[in-house]
CSV table of C-alpha atoms in Angstrom, one decimal:
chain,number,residue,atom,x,y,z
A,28,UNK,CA,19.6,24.0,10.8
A,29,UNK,CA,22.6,22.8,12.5
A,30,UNK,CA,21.1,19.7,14.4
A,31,UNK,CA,23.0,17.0,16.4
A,32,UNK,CA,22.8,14.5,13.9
A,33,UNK,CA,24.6,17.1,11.6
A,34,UNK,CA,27.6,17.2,14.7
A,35,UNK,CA,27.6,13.4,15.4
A,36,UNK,CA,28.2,13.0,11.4
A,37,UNK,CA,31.0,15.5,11.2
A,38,UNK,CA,32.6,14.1,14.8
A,39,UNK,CA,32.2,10.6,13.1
A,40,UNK,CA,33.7,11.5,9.6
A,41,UNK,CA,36.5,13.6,12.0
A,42,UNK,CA,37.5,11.1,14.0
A,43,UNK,CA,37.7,8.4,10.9
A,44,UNK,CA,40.1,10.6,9.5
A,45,UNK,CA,42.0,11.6,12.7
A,46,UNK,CA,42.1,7.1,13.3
A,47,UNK,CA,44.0,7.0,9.6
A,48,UNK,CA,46.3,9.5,10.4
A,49,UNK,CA,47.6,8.3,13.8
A,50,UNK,CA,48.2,4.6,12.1
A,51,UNK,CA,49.9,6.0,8.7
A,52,UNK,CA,52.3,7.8,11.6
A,53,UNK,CA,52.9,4.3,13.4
A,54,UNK,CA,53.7,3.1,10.2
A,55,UNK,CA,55.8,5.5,9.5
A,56,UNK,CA,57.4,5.8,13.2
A,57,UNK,CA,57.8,1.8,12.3
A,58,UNK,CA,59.7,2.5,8.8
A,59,UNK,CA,62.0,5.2,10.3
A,60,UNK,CA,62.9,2.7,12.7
A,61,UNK,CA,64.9,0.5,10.7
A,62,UNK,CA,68.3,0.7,11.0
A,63,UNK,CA,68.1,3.0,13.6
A,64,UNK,CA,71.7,2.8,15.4
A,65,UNK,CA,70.2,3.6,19.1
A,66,UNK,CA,72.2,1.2,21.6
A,67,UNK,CA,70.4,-1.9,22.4
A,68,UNK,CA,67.8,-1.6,19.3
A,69,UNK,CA,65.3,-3.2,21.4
A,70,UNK,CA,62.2,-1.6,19.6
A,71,UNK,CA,59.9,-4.2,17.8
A,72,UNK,CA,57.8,-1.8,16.2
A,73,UNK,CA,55.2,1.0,16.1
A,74,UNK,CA,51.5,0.5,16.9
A,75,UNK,CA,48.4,2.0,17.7
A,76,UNK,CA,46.1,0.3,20.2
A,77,UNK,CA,42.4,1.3,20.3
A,78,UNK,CA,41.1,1.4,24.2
A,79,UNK,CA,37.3,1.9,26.6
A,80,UNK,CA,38.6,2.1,30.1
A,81,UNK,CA,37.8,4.6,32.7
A,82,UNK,CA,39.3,7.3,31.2
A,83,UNK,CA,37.2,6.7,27.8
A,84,UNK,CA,37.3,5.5,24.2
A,85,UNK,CA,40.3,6.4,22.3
A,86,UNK,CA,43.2,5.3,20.6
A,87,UNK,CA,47.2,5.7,21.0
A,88,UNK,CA,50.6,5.0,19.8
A,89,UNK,CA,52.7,2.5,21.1
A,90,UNK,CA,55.9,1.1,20.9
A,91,UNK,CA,56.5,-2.4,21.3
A,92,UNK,CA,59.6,-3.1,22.9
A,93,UNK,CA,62.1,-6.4,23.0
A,94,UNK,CA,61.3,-9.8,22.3
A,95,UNK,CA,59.1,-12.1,21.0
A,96,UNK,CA,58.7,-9.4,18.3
A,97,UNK,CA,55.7,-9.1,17.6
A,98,UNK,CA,54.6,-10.1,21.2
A,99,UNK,CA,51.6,-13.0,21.3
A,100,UNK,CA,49.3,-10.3,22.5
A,101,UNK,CA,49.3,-6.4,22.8
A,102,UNK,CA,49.4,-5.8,27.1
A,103,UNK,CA,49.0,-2.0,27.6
A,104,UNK,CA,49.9,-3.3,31.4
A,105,UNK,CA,53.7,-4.8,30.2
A,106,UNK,CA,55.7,-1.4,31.5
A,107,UNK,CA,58.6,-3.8,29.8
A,108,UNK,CA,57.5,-4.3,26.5
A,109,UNK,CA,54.7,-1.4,26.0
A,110,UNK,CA,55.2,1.8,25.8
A,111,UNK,CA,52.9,5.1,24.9
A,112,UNK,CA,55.0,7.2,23.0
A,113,UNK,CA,55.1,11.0,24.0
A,114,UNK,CA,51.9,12.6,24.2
A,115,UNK,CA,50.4,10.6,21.5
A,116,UNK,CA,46.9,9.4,23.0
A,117,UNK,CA,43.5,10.5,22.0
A,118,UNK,CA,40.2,10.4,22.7
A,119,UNK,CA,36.8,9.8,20.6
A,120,UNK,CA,34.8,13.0,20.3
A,121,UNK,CA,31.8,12.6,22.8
A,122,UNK,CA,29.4,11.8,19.8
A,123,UNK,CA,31.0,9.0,18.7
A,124,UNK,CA,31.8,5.3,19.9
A,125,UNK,CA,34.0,2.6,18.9
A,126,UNK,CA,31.7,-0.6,17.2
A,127,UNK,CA,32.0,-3.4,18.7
A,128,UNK,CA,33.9,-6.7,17.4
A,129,UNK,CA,36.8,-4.6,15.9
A,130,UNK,CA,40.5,-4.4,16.4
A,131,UNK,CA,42.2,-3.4,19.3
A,132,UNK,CA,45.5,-2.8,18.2
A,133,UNK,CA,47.3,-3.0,15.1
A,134,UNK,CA,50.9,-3.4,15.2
A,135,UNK,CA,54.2,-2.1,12.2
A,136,UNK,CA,57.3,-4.2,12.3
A,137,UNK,CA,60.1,-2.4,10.1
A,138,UNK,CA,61.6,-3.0,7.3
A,139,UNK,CA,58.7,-3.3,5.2
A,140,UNK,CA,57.1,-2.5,7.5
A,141,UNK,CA,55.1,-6.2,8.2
A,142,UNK,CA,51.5,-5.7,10.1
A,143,UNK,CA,50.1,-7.7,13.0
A,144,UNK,CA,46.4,-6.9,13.8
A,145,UNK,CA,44.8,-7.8,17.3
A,146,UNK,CA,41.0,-8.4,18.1
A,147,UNK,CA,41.3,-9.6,21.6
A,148,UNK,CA,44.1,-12.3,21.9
A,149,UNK,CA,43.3,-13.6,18.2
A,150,UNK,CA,45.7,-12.3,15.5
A,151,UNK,CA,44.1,-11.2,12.1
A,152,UNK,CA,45.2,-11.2,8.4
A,153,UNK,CA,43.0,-8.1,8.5
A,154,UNK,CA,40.4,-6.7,10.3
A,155,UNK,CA,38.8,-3.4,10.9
A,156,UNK,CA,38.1,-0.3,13.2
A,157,UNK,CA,34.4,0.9,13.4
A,158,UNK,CA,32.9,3.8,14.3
A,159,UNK,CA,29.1,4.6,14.8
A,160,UNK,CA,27.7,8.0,16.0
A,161,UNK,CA,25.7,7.7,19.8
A,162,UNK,CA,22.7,8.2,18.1
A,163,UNK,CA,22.6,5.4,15.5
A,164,UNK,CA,22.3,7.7,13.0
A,165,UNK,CA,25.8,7.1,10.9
A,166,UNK,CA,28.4,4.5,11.2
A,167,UNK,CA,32.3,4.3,9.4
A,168,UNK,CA,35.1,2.4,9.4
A,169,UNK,CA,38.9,2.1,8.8
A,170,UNK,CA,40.0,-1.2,7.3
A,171,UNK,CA,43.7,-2.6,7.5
A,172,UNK,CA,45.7,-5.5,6.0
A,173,UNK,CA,48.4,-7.8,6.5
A,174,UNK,CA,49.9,-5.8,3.5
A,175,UNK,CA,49.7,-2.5,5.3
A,176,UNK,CA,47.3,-0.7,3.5
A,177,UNK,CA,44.8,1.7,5.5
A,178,UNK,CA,41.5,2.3,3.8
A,179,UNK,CA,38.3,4.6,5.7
A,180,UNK,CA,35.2,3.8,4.5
């Protein structure tokens, strides 16, 4: 039978996936970037910052705006230099929980496109995202480098 271990593993393996995807688009939101002739080229670079507040857990897609590029620290509250982009925010399926002691944002500077992670104020070579069902049962994560590369495991 279908229990709810069976649906906290499948919203955990989901949601892993759905995390890749939304940071191979900042990357390439980063990348398409470059060069980009809009006036006053202000944009720093494309991110996704992962979030427990009162609205929930989740994760979204952020552009980082001005200068320093990157900024010391990712601050969803800087209206100046962060910025959600569109409708791109999204929420953990209710089965599933962020680990603690992983990144909280990870951040693509074009042209190559460089990558800055975040745990807290500390910046990281490379770092992690983890996942872990409600019920202890499974656990995942999504790994990133300085080089860019994205890897769920």
């Amino acid at each position: 039978t279908y229990t709810g271990t069976g649906r906290a593993q499948i919203a955990l393996t989901n949601e892993r996936a759905k995390i890749a995807q939304v940071l191979l688009r900042a990357k390439s939101l980063a990348i398409s970037t470059f060069g980009d002739p809009t006036p006053g080229g202000s944009v720093c670079g494309y991110g996704v910052r992962f979030f427990q507040d009162a609205s929930g857990e989740g994760y979204e897609i952020f552009r980082a705006n001005g200068s320093p590029c990157p900024p010391p620290v990712i601050d969803a509250t800087d209206g100046n230099h962060y910025e959600v982009v569109g409708e791109e925010r999204f929420f953990l399926a209710p089965e599933v929980t962020f680990r603690a002691g992983g990144l909280d944002a990870a951040l693509f500077v074009p042209p190559n496109p460089n990558v800055y992670l975040w745990a807290g104020t500390q910046m990281l070579v490379e770092g992690s995202v983890g996942l872990i069902t409600r019920n202890g049962s499974m656990s995942g994560d999504i790994f990133l480098n300085a080089g860019g590369q994205i890897t769920p495991r």
